[in-house]
CSV table of C-alpha atoms in Angstrom, one decimal:
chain,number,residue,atom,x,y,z
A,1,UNK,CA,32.4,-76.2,43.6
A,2,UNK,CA,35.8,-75.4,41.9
A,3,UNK,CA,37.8,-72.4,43.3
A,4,UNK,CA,37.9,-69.4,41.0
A,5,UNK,CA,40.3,-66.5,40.8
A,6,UNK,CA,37.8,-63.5,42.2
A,7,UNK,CA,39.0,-59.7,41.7
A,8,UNK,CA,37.2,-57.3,44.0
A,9,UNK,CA,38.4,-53.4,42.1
A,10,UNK,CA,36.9,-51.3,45.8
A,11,UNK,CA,35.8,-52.9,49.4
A,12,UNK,CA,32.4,-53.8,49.5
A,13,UNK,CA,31.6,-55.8,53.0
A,14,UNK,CA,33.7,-57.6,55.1
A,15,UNK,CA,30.6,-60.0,55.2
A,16,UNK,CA,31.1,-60.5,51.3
A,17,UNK,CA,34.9,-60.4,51.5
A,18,UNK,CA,34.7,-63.2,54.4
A,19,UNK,CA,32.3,-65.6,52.2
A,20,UNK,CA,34.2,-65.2,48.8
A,21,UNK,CA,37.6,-65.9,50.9
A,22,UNK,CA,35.9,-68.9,52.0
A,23,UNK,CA,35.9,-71.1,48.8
A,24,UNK,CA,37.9,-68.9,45.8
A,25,UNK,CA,41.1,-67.1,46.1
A,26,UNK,CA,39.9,-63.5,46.0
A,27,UNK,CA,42.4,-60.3,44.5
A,28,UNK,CA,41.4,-57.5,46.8
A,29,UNK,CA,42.6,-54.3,44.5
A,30,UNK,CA,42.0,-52.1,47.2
A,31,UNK,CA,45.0,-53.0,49.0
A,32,UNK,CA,47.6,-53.4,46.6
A,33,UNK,CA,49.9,-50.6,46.4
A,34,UNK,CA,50.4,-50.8,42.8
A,35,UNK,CA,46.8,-51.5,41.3
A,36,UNK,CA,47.8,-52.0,37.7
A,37,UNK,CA,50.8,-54.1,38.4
A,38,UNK,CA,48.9,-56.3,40.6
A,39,UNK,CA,46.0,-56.4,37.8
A,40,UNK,CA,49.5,-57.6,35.2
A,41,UNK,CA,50.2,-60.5,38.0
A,42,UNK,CA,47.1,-61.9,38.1
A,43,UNK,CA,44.8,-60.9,34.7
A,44,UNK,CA,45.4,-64.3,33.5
A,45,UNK,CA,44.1,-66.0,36.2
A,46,UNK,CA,41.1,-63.8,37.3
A,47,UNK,CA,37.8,-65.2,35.9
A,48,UNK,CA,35.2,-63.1,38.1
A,49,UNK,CA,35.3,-59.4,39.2
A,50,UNK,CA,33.0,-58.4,42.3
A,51,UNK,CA,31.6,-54.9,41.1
A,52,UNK,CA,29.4,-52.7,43.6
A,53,UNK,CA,28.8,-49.5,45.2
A,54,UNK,CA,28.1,-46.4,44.5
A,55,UNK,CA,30.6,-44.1,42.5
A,56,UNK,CA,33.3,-46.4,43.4
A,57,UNK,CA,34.7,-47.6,40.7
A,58,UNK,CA,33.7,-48.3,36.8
A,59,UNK,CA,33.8,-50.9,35.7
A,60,UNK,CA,34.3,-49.9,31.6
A,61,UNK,CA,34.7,-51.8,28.6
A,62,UNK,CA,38.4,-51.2,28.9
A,63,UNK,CA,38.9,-52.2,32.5
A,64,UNK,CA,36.8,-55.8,31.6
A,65,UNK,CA,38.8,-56.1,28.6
A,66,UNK,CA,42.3,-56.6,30.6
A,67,UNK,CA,41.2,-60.3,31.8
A,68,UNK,CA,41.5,-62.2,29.0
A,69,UNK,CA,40.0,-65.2,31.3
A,70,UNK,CA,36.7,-63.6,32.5
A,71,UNK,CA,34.0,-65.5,32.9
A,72,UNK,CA,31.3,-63.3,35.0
A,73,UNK,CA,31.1,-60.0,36.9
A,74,UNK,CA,28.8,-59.8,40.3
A,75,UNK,CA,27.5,-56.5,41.0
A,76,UNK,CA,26.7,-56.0,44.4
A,77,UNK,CA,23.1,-53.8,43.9
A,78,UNK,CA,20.3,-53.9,42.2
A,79,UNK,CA,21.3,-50.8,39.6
A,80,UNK,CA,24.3,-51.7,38.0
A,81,UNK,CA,25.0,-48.9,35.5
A,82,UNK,CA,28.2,-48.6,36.7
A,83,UNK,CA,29.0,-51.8,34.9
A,84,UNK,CA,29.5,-51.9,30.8
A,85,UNK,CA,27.2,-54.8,30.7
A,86,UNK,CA,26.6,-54.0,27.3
A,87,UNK,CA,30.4,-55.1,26.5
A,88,UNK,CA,29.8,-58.5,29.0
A,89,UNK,CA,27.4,-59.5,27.3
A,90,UNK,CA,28.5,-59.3,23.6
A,91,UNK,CA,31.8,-61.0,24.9
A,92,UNK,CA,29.9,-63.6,26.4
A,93,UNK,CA,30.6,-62.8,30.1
A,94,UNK,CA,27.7,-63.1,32.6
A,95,UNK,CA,27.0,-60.1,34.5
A,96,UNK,CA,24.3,-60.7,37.7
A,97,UNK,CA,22.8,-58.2,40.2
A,98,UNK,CA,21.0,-58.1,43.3
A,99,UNK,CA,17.4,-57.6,42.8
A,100,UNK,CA,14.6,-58.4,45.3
A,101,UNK,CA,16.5,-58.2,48.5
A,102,UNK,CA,17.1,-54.2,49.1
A,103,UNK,CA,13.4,-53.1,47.9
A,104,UNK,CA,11.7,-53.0,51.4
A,105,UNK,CA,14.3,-50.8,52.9
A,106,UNK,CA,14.6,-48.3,50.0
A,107,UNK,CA,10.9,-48.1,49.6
A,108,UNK,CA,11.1,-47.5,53.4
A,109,UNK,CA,13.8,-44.3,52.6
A,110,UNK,CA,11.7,-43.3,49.7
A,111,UNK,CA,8.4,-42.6,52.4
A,112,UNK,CA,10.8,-41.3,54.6
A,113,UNK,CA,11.9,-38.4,52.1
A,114,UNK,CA,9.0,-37.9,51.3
A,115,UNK,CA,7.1,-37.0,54.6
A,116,UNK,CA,10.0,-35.2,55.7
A,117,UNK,CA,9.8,-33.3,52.8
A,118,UNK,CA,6.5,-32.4,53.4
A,119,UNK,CA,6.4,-31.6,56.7
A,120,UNK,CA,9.6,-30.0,56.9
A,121,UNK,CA,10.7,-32.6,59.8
A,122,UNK,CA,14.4,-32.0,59.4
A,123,UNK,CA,13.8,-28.5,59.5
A,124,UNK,CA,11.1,-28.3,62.3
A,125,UNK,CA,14.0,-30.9,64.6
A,126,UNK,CA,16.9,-27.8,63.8
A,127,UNK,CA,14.2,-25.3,64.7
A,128,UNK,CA,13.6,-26.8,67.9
A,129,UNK,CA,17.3,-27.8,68.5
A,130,UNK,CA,18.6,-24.3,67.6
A,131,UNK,CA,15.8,-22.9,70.5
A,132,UNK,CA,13.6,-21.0,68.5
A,133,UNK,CA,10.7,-22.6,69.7
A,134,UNK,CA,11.2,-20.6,72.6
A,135,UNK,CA,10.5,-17.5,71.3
A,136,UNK,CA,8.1,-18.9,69.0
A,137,UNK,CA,6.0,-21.9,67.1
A,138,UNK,CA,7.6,-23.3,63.9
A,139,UNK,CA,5.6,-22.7,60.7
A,140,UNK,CA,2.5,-24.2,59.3
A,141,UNK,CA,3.8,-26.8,56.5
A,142,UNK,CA,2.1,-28.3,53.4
A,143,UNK,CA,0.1,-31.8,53.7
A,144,UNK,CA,0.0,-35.1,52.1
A,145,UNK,CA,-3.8,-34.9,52.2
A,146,UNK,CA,-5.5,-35.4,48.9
A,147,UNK,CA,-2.3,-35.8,47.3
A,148,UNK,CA,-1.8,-38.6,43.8
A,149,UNK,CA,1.8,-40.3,43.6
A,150,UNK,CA,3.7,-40.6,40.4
A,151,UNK,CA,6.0,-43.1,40.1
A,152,UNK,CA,8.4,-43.2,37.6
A,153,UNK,CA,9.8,-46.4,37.3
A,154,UNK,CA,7.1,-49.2,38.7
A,155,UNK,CA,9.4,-52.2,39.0
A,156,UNK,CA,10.3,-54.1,42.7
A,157,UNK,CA,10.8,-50.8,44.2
A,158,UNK,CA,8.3,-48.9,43.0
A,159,UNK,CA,5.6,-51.3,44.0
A,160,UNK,CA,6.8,-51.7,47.3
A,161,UNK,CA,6.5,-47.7,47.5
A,162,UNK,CA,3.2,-47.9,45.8
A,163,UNK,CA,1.8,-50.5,48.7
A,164,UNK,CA,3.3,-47.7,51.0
A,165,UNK,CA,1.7,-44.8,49.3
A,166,UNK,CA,-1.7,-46.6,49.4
A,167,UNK,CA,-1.9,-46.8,53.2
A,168,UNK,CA,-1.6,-42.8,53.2
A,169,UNK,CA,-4.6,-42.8,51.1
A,170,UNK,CA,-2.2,-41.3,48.0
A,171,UNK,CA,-3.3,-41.5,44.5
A,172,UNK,CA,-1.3,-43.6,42.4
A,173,UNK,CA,0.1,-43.7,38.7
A,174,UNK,CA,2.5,-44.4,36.9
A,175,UNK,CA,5.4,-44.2,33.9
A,176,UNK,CA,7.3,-46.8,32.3
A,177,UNK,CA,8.7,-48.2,29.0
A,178,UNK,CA,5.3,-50.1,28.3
A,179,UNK,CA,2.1,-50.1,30.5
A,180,UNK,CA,2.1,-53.2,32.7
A,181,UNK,CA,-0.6,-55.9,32.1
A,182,UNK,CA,-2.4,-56.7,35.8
A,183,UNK,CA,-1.8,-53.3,36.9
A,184,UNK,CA,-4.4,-50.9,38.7
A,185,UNK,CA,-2.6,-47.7,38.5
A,186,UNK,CA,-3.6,-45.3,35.4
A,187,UNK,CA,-0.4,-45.6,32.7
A,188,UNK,CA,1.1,-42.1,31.2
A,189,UNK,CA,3.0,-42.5,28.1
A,190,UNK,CA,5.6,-39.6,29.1
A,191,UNK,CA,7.0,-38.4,32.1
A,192,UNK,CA,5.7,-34.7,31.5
A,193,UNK,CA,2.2,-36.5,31.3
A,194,UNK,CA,2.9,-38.4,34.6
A,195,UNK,CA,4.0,-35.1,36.6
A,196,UNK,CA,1.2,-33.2,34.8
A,197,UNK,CA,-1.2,-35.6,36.3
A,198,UNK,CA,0.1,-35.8,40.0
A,199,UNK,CA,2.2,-33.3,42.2
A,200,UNK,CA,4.6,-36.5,44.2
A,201,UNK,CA,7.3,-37.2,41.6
A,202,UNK,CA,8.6,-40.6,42.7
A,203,UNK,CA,12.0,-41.3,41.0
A,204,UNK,CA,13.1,-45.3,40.7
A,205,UNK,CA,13.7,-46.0,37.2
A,206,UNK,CA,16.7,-47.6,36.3
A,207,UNK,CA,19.6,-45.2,35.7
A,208,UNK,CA,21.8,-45.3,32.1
A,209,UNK,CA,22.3,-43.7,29.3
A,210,UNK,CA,18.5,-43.9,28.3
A,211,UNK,CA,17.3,-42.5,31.4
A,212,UNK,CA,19.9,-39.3,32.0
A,213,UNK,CA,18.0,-35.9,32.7
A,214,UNK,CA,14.8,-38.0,32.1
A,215,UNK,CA,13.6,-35.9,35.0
A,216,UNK,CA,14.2,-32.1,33.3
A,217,UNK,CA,13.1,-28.2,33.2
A,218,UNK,CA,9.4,-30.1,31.4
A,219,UNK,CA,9.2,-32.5,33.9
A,220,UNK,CA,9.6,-30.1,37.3
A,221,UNK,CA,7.8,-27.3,35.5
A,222,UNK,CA,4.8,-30.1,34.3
A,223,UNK,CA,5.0,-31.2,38.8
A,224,UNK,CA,4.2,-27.2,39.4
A,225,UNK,CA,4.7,-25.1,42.1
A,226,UNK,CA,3.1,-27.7,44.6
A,227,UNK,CA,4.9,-30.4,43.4
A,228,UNK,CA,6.9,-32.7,45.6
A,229,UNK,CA,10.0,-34.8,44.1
A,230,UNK,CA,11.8,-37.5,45.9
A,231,UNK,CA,14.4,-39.4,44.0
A,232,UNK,CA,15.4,-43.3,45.5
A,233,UNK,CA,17.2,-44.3,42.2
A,234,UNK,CA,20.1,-42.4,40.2
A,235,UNK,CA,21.2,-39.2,40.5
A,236,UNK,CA,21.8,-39.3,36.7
A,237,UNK,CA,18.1,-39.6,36.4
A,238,UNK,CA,17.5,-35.6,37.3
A,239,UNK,CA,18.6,-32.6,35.7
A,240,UNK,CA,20.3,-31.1,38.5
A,241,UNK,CA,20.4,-27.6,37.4
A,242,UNK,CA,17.5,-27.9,36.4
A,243,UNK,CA,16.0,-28.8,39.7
A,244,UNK,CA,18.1,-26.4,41.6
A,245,UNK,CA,16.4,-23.6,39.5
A,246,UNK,CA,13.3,-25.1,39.8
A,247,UNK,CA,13.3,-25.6,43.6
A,248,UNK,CA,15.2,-21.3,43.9
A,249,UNK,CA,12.4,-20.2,41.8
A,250,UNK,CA,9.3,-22.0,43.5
A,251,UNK,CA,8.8,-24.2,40.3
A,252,UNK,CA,8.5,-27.3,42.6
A,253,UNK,CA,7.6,-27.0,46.7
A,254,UNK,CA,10.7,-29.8,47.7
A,255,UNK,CA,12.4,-32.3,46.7
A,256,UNK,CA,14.0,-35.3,48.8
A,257,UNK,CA,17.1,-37.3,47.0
A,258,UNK,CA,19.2,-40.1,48.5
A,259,UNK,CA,21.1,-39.5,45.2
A,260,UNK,CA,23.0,-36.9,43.2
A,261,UNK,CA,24.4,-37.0,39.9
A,262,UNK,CA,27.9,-36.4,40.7
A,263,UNK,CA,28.1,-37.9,44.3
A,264,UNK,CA,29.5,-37.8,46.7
A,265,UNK,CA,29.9,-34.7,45.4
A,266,UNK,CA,26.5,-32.2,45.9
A,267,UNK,CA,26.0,-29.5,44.4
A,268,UNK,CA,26.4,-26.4,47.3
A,269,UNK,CA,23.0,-25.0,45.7
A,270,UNK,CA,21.4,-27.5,46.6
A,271,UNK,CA,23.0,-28.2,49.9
A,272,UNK,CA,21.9,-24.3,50.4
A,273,UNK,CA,18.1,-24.9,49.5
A,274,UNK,CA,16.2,-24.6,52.4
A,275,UNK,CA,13.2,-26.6,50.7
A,276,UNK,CA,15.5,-30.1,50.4
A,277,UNK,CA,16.0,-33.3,52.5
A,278,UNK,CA,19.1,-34.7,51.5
A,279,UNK,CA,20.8,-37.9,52.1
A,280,UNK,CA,24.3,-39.9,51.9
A,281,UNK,CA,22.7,-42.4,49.1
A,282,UNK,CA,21.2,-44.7,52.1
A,283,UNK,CA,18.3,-46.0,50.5
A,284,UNK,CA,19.6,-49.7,51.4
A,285,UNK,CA,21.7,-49.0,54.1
A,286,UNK,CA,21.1,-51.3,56.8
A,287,UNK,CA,23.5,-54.5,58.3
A,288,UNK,CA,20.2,-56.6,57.1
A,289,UNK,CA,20.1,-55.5,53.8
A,290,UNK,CA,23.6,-54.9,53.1
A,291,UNK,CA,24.0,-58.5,54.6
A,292,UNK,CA,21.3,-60.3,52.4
A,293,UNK,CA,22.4,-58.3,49.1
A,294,UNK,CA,26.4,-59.5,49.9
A,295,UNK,CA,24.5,-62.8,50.5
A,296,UNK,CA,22.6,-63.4,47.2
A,297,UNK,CA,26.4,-62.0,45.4
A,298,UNK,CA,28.3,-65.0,47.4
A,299,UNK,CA,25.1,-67.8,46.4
A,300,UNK,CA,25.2,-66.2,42.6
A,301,UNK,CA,29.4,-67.1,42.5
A,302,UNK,CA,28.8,-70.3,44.3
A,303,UNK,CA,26.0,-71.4,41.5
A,304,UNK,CA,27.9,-69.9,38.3
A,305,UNK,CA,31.3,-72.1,39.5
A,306,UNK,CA,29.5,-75.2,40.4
A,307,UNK,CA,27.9,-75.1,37.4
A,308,UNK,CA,24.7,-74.4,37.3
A,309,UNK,CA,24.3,-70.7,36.1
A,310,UNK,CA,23.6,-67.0,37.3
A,311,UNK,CA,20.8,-66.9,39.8
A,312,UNK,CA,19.8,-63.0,38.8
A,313,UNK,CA,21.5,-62.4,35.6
A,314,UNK,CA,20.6,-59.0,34.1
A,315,UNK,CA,18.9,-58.1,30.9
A,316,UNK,CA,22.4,-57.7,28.8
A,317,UNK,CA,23.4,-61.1,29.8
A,318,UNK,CA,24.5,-63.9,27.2
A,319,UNK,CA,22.9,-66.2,29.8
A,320,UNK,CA,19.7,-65.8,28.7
A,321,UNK,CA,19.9,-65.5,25.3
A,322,UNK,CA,21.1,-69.2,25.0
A,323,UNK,CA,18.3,-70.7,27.3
């Protein structure tokens, strides 16, 4: 294994900055008081970035275009939208993910949401906490009885949510770019058709510019007044006005997100529905996870500079197009 030149732009883990530290000289941006005179210093010699997170920092065609040396760019998740992988690839730099590793746990968020937006289990616990149930029994809530999943987006995740769903006795089907060969589920060609058909709107398509709003006014008002939506995947992926209106008005009964659009930043109508569950984008927020995804980043450099190649390289990638 030769030693690479590694620039990290925002702190991941101190599990992945330990391992990387191990083996490659590794430019934490973080912590330099000056970030674009410590990106001057050492452009030349930097042929990695370590991308990751949520929100934290972009990296553009611009920023990727200042190392004139890059060779690859390991994103730490499994979406990686925040990445111009576009502009890797058609400048011959590797971009790799982490796929695989995070599913069980977000799948394991994604039923959470959802039966706590159906029962109201956040609501019922402040209910109870606040001493109401004192002076009174908390009120009847709908069911998941009889109800058929949708699930927009049926890759890694969205099976592992499916195998969830089916031991509640839900209804499955599904939306995608193309129907999948092997695959039970009933296919809709549109979203509007998939929320028509079912009244749990399961979110875990990929986010990017295809997908924005893919989830708008149609969509909820297609779901109907019943409707449940829970969204694991990109807050980009949901017209949030849209589904504030919807959820105000009694378009759609809930909705449970892990992500927002603008985050951290939520919007304060949404924070003031009384028919949400709403979390800190969580969905693969555990030391096992985190650890195994930091993992699979610190195995993907170690292959790429011994020589070997990417072990998850994305779609964009020059990687495969040559092999």
């Amino acid at each position: 294994m030769s030693e690479f030149d590694l620039l990290m732009p925002a702190f991941l883990t101190d599990f992945l900055v330990d391992g990387l530290s191990k083996n490659h000289t590794l430019h934490k941006l973080w912590e330099a008081p000056d970030p674009a005179a410590k990106i001057s210093a050492v452009k030349d010699r930097v042929r990695a970035l370590i991308s990751g997170g949520i929100g934290r920092f972009k990296v553009t065609a611009d920023f990727i275009a200042q190392f004139p040396n890059l060779e690859a760019i390991f994103h730490m998740g499994v979406g990686y939208d925040l990445v111009d992988a576009a502009y890797a690839g058609a400048h011959g730099i590797i971009v790799t993910n982490t796929p695989g590793v995070l599913d069980e746990d977000v799948a394991d968020i994604a039923m959470a949401l959802l039966l706590d937006a159906t029962r109201q289990i956040p609501q019922s616990d402040a209910f109870l906490r606040s001493g109401k149930w004192l002076t009174g029994t908390y009120p009847l809530t709908a069911t998941l009885r009889g109800r058929t999943m949708g699930i927009l987006g049926l890759g890694r995740i969205g099976k592992a949510i499916a195998k969830r769903a089916e031991a509640f006795d839900l209804k499955i089907a599904y939306h995608g770019r193309t129907q999948q060969a092997g695959v039970a589920y009933p296919y809709y060609a549109t979203p509007i058709a998939l929320a028509a058909a079912c009244d749990v709107l399961m979110v875990v398509a990929p986010g990017g510019a295809e997908t924005k709003h893919i989830v708008n006014k149609a969509v909820l008002e297609a779901l109907g007044p019943d409707g449940i939506l829970i969204n694991v995947a990109r807050g980009s992926l949901v017209d949030e006005a849209a589904l504030i209106e919807a959820l105000q008005t009694g378009k759609i009964l809930a909705a449970g997100l892990d992500v927002f659009e603008f985050e951290p930043k939520v919007p304060q109508a949404l924070i003031d529905c009384q028919n949400t569950v709403l979390l800190p984008h969580v969905g693969s927020a555990t030391h096992y996870t985190r650890q195994a995804m930091a993992q699979l980043v610190i195995d993907n450099v170690a292959s790429w500079t011994s020589g070997k190649g990417p072990l998850t390289p994305v779609a964009e990638t020059p990687w495969q197009r040559l092999n």
